[in-house]
XYZ file of C-alpha atoms in Angstrom:
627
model
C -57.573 -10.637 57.276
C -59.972 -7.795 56.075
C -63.531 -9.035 56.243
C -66.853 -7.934 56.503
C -70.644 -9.030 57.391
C -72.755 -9.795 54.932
C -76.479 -7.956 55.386
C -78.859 -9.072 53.544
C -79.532 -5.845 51.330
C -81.905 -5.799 48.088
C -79.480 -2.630 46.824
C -76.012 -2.911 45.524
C -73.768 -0.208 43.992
C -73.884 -0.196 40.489
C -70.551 -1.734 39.146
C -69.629 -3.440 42.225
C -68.789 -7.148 41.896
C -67.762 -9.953 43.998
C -65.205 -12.735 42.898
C -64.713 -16.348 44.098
C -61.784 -16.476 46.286
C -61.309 -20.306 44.868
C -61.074 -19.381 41.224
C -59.580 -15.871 41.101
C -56.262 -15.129 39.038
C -56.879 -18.345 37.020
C -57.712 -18.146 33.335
C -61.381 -16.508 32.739
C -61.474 -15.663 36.232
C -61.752 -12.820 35.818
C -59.522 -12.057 33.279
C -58.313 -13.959 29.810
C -54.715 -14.222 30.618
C -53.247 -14.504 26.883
C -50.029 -12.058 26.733
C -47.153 -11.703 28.564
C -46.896 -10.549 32.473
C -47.369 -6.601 31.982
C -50.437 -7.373 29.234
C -52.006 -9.583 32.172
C -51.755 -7.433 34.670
C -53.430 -4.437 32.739
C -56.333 -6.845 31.914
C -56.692 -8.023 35.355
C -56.882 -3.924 36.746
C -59.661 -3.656 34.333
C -62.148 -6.078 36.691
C -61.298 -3.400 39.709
C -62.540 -0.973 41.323
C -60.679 2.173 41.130
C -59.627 3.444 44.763
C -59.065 6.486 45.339
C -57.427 8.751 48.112
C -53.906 7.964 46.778
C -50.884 10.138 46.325
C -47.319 10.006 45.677
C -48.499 9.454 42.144
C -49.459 5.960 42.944
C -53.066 3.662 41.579
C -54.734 1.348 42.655
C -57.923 -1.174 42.205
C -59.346 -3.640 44.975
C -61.202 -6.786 43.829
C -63.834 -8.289 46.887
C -63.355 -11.642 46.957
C -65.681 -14.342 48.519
C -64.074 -16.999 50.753
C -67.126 -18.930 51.601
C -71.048 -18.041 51.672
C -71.955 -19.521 54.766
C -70.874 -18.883 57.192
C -70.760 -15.591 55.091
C -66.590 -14.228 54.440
C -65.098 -11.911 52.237
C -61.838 -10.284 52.107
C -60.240 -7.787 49.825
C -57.233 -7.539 47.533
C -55.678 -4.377 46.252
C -52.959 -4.026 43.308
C -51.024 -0.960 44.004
C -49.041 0.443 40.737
C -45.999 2.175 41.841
C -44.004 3.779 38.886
C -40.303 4.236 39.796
C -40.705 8.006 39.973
C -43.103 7.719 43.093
C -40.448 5.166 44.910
C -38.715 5.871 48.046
C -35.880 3.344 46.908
C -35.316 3.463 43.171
C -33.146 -0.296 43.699
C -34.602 -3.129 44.742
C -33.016 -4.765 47.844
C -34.742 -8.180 47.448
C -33.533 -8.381 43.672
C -29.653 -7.587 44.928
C -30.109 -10.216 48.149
C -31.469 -12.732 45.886
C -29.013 -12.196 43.098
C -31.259 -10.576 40.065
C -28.876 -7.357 40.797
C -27.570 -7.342 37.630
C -31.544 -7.321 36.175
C -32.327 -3.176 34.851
C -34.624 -1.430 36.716
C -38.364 -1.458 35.900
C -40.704 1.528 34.929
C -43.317 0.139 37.377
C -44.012 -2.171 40.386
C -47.426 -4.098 41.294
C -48.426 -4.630 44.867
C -51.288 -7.173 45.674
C -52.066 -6.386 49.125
C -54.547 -8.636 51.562
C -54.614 -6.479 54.661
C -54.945 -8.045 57.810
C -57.125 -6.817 60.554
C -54.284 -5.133 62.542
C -52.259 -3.242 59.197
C -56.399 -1.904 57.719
C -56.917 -0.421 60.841
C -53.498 1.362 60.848
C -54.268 2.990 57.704
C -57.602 4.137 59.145
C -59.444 0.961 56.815
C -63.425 0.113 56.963
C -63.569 -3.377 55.654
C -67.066 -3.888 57.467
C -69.316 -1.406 56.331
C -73.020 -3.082 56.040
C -74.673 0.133 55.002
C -72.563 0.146 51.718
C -72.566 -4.003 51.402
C -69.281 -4.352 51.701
C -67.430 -1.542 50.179
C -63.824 -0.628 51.383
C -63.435 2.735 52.991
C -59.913 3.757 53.764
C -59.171 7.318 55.384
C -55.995 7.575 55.277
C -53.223 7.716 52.421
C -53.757 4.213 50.765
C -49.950 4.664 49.559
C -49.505 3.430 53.381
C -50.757 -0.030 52.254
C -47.158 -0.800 50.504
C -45.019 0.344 53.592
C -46.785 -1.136 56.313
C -45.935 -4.602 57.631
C -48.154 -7.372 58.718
C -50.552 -7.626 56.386
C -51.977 -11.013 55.572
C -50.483 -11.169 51.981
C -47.912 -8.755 50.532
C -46.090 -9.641 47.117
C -44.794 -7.036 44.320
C -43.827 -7.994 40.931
C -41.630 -5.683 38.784
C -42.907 -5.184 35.329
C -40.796 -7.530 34.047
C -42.439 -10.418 35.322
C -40.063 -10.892 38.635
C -41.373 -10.507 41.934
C -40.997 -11.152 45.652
C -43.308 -12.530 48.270
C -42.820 -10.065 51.037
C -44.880 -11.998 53.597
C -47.907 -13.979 54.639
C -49.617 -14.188 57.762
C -51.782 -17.373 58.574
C -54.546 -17.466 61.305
C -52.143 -17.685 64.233
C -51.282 -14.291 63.184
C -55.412 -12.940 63.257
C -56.076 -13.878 59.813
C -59.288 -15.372 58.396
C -57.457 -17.394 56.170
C -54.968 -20.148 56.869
C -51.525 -20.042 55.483
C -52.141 -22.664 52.798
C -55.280 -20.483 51.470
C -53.122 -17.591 50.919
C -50.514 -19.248 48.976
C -52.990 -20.554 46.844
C -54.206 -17.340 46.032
C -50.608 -16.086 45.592
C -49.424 -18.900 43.648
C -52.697 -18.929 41.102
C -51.798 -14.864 40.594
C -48.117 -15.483 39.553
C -49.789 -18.475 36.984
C -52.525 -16.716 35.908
C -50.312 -13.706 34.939
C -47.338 -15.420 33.730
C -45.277 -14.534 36.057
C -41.259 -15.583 35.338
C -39.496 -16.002 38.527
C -40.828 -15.350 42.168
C -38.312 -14.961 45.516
C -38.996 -14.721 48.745
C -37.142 -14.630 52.546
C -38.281 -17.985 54.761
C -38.032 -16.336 58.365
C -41.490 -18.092 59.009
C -41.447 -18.974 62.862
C -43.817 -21.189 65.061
C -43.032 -20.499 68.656
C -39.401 -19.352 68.503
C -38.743 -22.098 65.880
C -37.783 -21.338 62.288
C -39.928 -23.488 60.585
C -37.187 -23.667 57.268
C -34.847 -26.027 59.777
C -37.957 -28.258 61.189
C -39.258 -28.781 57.529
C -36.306 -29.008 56.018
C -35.341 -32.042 58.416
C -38.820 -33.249 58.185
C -39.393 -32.666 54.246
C -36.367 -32.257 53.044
C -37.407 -28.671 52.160
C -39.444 -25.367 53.541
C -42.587 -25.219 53.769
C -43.026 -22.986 50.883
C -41.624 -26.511 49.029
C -45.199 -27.566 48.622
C -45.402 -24.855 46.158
C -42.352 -25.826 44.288
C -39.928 -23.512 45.891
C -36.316 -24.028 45.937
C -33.275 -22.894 46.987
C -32.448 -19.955 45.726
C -29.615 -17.833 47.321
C -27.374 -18.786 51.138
C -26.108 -16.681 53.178
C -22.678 -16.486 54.477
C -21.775 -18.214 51.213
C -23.853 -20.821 51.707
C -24.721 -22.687 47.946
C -27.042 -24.958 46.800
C -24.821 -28.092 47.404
C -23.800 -27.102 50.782
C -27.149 -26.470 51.823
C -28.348 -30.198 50.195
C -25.253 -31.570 52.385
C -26.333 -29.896 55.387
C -30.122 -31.324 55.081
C -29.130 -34.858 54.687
C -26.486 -34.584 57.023
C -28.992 -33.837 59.793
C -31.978 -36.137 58.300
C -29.669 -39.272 58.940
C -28.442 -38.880 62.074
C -29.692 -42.094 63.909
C -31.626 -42.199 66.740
C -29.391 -44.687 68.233
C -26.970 -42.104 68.547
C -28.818 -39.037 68.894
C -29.923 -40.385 71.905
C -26.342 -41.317 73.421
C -24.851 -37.943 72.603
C -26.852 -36.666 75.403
C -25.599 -36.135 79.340
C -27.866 -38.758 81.826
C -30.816 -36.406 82.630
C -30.951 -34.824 78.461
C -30.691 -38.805 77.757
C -33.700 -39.701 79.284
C -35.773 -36.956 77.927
C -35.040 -37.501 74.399
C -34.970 -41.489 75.250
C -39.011 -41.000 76.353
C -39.651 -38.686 73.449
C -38.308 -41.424 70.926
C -39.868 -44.372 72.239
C -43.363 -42.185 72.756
C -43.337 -41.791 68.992
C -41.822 -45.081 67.989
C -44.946 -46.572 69.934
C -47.193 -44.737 67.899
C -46.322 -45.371 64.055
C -46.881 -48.108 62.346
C -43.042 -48.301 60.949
C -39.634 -48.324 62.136
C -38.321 -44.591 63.197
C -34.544 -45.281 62.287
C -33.484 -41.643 61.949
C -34.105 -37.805 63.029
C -35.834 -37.572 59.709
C -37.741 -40.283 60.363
C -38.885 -38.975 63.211
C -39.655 -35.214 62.859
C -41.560 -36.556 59.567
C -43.657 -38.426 61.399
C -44.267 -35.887 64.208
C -45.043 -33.309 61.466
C -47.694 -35.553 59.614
C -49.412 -36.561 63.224
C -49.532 -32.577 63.786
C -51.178 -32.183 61.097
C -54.053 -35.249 61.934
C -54.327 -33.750 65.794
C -57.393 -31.364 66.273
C -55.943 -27.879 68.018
C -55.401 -29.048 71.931
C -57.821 -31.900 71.843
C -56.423 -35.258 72.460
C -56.684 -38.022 69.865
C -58.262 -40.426 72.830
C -61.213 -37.829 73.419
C -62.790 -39.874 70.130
C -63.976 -42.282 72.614
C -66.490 -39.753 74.781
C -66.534 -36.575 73.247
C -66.765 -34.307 76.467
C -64.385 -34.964 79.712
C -67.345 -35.055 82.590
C -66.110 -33.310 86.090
C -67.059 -34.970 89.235
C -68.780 -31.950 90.125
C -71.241 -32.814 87.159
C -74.734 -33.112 88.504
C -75.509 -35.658 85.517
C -73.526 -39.122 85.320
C -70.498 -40.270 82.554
C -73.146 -42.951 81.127
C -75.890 -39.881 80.898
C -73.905 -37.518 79.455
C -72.213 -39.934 76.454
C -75.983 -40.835 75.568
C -76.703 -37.658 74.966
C -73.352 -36.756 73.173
C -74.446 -39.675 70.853
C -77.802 -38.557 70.272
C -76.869 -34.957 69.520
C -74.431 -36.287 67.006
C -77.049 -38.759 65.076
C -79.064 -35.549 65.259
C -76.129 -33.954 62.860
C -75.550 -36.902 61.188
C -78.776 -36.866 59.520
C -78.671 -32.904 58.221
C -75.753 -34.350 55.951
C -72.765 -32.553 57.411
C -74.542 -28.901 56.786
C -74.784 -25.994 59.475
C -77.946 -26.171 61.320
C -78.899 -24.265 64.411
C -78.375 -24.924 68.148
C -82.233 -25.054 68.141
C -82.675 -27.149 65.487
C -80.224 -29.713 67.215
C -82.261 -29.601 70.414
C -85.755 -30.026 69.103
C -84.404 -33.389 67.234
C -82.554 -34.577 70.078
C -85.445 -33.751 72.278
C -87.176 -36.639 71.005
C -85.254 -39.218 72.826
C -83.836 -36.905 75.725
C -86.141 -35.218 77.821
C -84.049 -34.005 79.832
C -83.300 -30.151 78.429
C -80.889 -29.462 81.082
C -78.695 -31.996 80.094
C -79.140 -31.457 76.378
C -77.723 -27.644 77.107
C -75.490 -28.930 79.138
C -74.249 -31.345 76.675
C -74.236 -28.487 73.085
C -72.436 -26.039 75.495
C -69.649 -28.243 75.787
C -69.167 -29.687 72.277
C -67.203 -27.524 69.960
C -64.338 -28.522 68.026
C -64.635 -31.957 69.976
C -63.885 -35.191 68.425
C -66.522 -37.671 68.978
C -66.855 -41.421 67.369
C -65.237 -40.788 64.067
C -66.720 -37.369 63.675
C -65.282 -33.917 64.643
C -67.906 -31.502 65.702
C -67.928 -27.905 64.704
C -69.540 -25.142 66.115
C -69.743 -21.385 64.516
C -71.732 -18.277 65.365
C -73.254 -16.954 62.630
C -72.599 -13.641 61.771
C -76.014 -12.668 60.335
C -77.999 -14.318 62.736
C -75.932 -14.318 65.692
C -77.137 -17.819 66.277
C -75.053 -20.761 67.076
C -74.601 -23.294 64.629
C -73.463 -26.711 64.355
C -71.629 -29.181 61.934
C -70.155 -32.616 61.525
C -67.071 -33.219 60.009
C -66.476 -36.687 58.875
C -62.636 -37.833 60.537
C -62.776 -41.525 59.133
C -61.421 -39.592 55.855
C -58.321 -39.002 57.608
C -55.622 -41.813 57.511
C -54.689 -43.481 60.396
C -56.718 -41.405 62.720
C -59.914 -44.145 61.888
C -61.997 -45.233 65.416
C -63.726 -47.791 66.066
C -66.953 -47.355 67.118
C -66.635 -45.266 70.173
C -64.031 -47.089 71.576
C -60.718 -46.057 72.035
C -57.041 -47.400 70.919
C -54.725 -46.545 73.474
C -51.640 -45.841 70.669
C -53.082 -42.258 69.718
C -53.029 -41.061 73.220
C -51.359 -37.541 72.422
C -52.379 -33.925 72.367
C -51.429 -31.731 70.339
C -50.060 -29.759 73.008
C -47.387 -32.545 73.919
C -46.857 -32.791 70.492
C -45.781 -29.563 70.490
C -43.814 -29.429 73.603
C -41.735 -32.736 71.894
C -41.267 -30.749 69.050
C -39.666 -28.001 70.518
C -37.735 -30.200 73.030
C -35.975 -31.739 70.087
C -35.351 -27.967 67.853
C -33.507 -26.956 70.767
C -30.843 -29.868 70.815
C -30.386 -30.040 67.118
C -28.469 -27.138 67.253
C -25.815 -28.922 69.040
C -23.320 -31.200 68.300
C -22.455 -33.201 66.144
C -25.391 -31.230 64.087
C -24.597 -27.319 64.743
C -22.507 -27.058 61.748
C -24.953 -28.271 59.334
C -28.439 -26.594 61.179
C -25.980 -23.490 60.616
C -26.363 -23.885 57.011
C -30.205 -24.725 57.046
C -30.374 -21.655 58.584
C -28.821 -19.307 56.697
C -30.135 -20.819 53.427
C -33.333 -18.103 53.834
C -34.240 -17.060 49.848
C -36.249 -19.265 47.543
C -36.948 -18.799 44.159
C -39.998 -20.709 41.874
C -39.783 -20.607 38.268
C -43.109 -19.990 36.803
C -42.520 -19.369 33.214
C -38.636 -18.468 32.898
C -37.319 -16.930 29.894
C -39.824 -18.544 27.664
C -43.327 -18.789 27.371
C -44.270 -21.260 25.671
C -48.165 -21.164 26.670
C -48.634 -17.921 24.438
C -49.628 -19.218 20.868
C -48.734 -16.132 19.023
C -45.298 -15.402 16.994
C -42.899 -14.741 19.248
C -39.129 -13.642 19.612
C -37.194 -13.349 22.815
C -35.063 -10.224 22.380
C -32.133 -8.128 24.295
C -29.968 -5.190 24.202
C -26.606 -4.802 23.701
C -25.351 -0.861 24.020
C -22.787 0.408 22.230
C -21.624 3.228 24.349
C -21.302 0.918 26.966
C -17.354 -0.160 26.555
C -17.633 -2.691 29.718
C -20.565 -4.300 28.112
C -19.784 -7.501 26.693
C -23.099 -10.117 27.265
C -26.598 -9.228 26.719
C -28.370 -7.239 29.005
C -30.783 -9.369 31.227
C -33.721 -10.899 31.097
C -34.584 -11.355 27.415
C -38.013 -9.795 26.771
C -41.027 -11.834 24.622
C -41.602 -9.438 22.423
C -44.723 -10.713 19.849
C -45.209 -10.022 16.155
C -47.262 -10.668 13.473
C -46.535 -13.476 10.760
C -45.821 -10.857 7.959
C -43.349 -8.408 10.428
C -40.215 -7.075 8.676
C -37.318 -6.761 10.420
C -37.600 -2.830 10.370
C -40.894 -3.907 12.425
C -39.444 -5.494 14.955
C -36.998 -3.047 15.716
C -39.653 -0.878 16.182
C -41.720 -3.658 18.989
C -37.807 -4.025 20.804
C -37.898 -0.406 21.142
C -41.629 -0.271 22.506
C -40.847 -3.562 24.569
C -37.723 -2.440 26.268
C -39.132 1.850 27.020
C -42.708 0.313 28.380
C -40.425 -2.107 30.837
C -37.311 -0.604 31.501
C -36.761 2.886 33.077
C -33.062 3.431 31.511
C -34.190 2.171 28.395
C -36.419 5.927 27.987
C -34.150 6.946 24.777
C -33.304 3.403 23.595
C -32.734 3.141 19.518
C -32.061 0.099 18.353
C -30.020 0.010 15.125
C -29.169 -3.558 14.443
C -29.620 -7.282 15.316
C -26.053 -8.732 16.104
C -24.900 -11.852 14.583
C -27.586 -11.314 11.745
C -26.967 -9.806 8.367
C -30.213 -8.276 7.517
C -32.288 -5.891 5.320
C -35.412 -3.592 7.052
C -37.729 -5.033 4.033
C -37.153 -8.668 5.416
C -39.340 -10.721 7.176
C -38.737 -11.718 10.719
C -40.264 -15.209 10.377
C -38.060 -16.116 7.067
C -35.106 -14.801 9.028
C -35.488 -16.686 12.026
C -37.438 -19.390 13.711
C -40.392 -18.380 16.278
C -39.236 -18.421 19.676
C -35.418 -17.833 19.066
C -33.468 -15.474 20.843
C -31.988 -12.530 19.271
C -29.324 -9.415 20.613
C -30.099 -5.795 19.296
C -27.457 -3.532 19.571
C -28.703 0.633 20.480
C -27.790 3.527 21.882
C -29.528 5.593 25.207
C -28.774 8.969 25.276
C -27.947 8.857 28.735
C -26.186 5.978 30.730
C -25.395 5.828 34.404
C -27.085 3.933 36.914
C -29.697 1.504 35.383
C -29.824 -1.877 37.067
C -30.386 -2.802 40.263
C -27.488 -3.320 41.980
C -26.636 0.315 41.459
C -23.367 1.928 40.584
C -21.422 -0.791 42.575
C -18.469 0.565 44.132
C -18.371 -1.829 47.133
C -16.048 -4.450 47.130
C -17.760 -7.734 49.535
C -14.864 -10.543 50.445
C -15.687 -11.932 53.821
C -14.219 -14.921 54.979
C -16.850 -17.262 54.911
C -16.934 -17.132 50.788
C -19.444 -14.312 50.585
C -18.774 -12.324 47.671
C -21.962 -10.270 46.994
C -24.236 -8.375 49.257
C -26.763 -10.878 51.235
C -28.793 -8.828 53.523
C -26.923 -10.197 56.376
C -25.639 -7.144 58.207
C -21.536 -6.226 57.324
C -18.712 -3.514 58.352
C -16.580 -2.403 55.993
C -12.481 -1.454 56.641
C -11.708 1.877 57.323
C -8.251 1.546 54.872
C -9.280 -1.310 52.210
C -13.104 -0.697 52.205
C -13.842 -4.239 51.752
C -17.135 -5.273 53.334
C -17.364 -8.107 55.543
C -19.806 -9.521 57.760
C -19.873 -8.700 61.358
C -20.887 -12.683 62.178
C -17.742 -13.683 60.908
C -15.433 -11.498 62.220
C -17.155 -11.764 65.522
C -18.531 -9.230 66.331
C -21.833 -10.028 68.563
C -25.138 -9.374 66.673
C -26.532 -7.021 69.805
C -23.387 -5.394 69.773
C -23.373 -1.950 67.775
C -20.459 -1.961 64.916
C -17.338 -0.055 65.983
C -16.785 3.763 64.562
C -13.294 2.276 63.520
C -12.444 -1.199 61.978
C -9.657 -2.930 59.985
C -9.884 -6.239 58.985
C -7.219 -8.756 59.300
C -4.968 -8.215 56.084
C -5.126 -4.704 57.187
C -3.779 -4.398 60.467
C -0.761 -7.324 59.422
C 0.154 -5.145 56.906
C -0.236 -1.850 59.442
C 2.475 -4.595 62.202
C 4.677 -5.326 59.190
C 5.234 -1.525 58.118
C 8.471 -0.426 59.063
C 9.111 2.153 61.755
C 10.122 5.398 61.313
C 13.970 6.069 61.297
């Protein structure tokens, strides 16, 4: 994640401004969010600085953001404007995969870009620059930004309102900011703008393990679920029922017999792992969902590779140690009444060891004792320890654990059931991923696994939260002989109370040119269904918020949505009737495209210069011989 030091500096560049990472993208902050998606967006830009050292006809504004004052963090976020012209790819693959193909193509795309530490120093990026307080200095093309992968947030929206989460990368990939921060960012942009519908691909991993299957046992959904994703699109003709099968299927497997599918030396394995974890909970583990739910929540209770029983001491004392156990905890205790008094704020290592200096004369020990605390759980407190970045001084902090159910101490005593690292945890975890793939369970973690797009609804075809007169209009063409629904999505398109129907032609037209790109020439010449005069007004006509068809012409047709001009025909065995992403082969005599999973052919394996599918080479046995 892009961050900088903060120096104290009297000077700052006129114009520059700093945002609350907590706050931004909702309502007021910055922007008053009162139109529809594209209208948001423009009035967000407005807050930014303009970058510059762009090309390929591309904009773009970054916003500085401040995660927290002390210690002192700020990262920044850039909204890239791509107009179709400047695209490498006028179609959008993540609209086809996750079944929008049939949406037309936009005029424009936004990219809001977090770069990480690795993908700003690929593109030649300063993100620490203390002599200019923080300012962003990029080298290189900043068009980069939107090709490169990696960085710790990446979504696009189209500028219809639908976009794509392209990726996010947590701390375990070098961020500053964990995994949940950076959703909340996301998911407060695609409110705060209005977005309509967001996608994205789930091939999140945690060592080796796609985290879709482990949640999706544990939760009954991705992890992305706690931000009200759902399924959107399977694979390999997964659907939505299938993949709700599959989850249960594997959620109630009992324990009983998990455990006795197993050969002797697998059995007693899993056998330890399920009575380790039925020791620790408080209820009856009955099933696999059980369980990995309860795993899951105790991961997230267990400080990073500390173990729960080290609330009892604080620090593990080596028999090398020059100073007793009984020496060592009193000092442990005295350092942390030390921190208990500051209030849970950051105070220095010095600080510390002058107050704890009053009862332990010993400074030795007392080093001794603040060099080994950090991150270390002691009585019901965790201790923290940071180095500040301004002052290059250690600092401490106490973190109150007794908030945290079922992880409450007594004292500094210790109850034997939490005996568990997070390590173990871990190492149970993965011991369990790998045999869940088998049988009786392969067929449905199959379909777990291949369910990889979500969708979230933010404000659908209608938004209701905009107070103004409103109508929710599409095209019909009439040139277009194939043509017989709407053309998708239906655009808000907003009026005044007095607006004649001639008017609102007139806003359809603007609507539909500003949004779509084959919609350049549109004229509208009539509203469908509805017998009506220029002269009359909209709002006598029809009620706000109803849905209307306009029939027009475009001078030119051809290839306006983004699925392209299909001419490939998908029909694979497993059900699959539309392009997924997953990779196909197509026949050499029918050209039907089918993928190379199902007709198994070995994903390392490169596809064959010649293929016929099945129906193909029957019918090339079945042809008669020549005379």
């Amino acid at each position: 994640m892009s961050s900088f030091e903060l120096i104290s500096c009297k000077k700052r560049k006129r114009g520059e401004r700093t945002f609350r990472f907590k706050t931004f993208g909702e309502h007021g902050h910055p922007a008053l969010f009162n139109g529809v998606f594209r209208r948001n967006v423009e009035s967000l830009i407005e807050f930014g600085d303009m970058e510059s050292n762009f090309c390929r006809g591309m904009t773009s504004w970054s916003f500085q953001l401040e995660v927290y004052r002390h210690p002192p963090l700020h990262i920044f976020l850039f909204v890239i404007v791509e107009p179709i012209e400047a695209a490498v790819y006028r179609s959008c693959k993540h609209c086809q995969y996750v079944g929008w193909g049939h949406h037309m193509k936009c005029n424009k795309k936004y990219h809001f870009v977090v770069p990480s530490k690795g993908t700003a120093a690929m593109i030649g990026a300063d993100l620490s620059c203390p002599g200019n307080c923080g300012r962003a200095h990029i080298t290189k093309d900043r068009s980069e930004l939107v090709e490169i992968q990696g960085h710790a947030l990446h979504g696009v929206f189209h500028s219809n309102g639908f976009g794509h989460l392209l990726c996010i990368n947590g701390m375990e990939m070098g961020s500053d900011l964990t995994g949940h921060q950076i959703m909340e960012l996301w998911d407060r942009l695609c409110i705060g703008l209005r977005a309509r519908k967001v996608s994205l691909c789930d091939y999140s991993m945690k060592r080796s393990m796609d985290l879709r299957l482990i949640y999706g046992v544990a939760y009954g959904e991705p992890w992305f679920g706690k931000w009200g994703y759902r399924f959107g699109r399977g694979s390999y003709g997964a659907n939505q029922s299938m993949y709700q099968k599959a989850i249960e299927a594997v959620q109630n497997i009992t324990l009983c017999s998990l455990v006795n599918h197993f050969d002797n030396h697998n059995y007693h394995d899993v056998s330890l792992i399920v009575s380790r974890y039925q020791l620790l909970s408080d209820h009856s583990l009955v099933t696999l969902g059980d369980l990995f739910h309860f795993m899951m929540e105790l991961k997230s209770h267990l400080p990073k590779e500390t173990c729960i029983d080290s609330y009892g001491q604080g620090i593990l004392v080596e028999t090398t140690c020059r100073w007793s156990q009984k020496r060592v905890e009193l000092a442990t205790r005295v350092i942390v009444e030390a921190l208990r008094k500051s209030e849970f704020r950051w105070v220095s290592r010095q600080e510390v060891r002058d107050a704890a200096r009053a009862y332990i004369g010993d400074t030795g020990l007392l080093d001794f004792v603040l060099k080994s605390l950090g991150n270390h759980v002691v009585g019901n407190y965790l201790v923290r320890r940071s180095l500040n970045p301004v002052t290059k001084v250690l600092e401490y902090c106490l973190e109150d654990m007794s908030k945290h159910e079922g992880l409450v101490m007594n004292d500094w005593k210790v109850r034997p059931r939490h005996k568990i690292t997070s390590t173990q945890l871990m190492k149970d975890i993965s011991y369990l991923y790998k045999y869940i793939h088998q049988k009786p369970m392969a067929k449905a973690t199959r379909i777990i696994l291949d369910t990889k797009f979500f969708v979230k609804k933010y404000f659908g075809e209608h938004v209701e939260e905009i107070p103004t007169p409103k109508l929710y209009c599409s095209v019909l063409l009439k040139q277009n002989e194939g043509q017989k629904a709407a053309m998708l999505p239906y655009e808000c398109v907003i009026l005044e109370e007095n607006a004649t129907m001639e008017r609102l032609k007139l806003e359809v037209e603007k609507c539909f040119k500003e949004v779509y790109w084959g919609m350049k020439s549109l004229v509208v010449e009539s509203v469908a269904h509805l017998n009506s005069k220029g002269s009359d007004l909209v709002f006598s006509t029809v009620e706000p918020g109803s849905k209307l068809v306009f029939e027009g012409r475009i001078s030119e047709g051809g290839d306006i949505y983004e699925c392209g001009l299909k001419s490939c025909i998908v029909d694979c065995p497993c059900g699959a009737k539309d392009d997924d992403g997953e990779r196909m082969i197509s026949c050499d005599i029918c050209e039907i495209w089918q993928h190379t999973r199902c007709i198994r052919i070995p994903s390392n394996e490169e596809i064959p210069h010649i293929f016929l599918c099945k129906r193909c080479e029957q019918d090339i046995v079945l042809f008669p011989s020549p005379p």
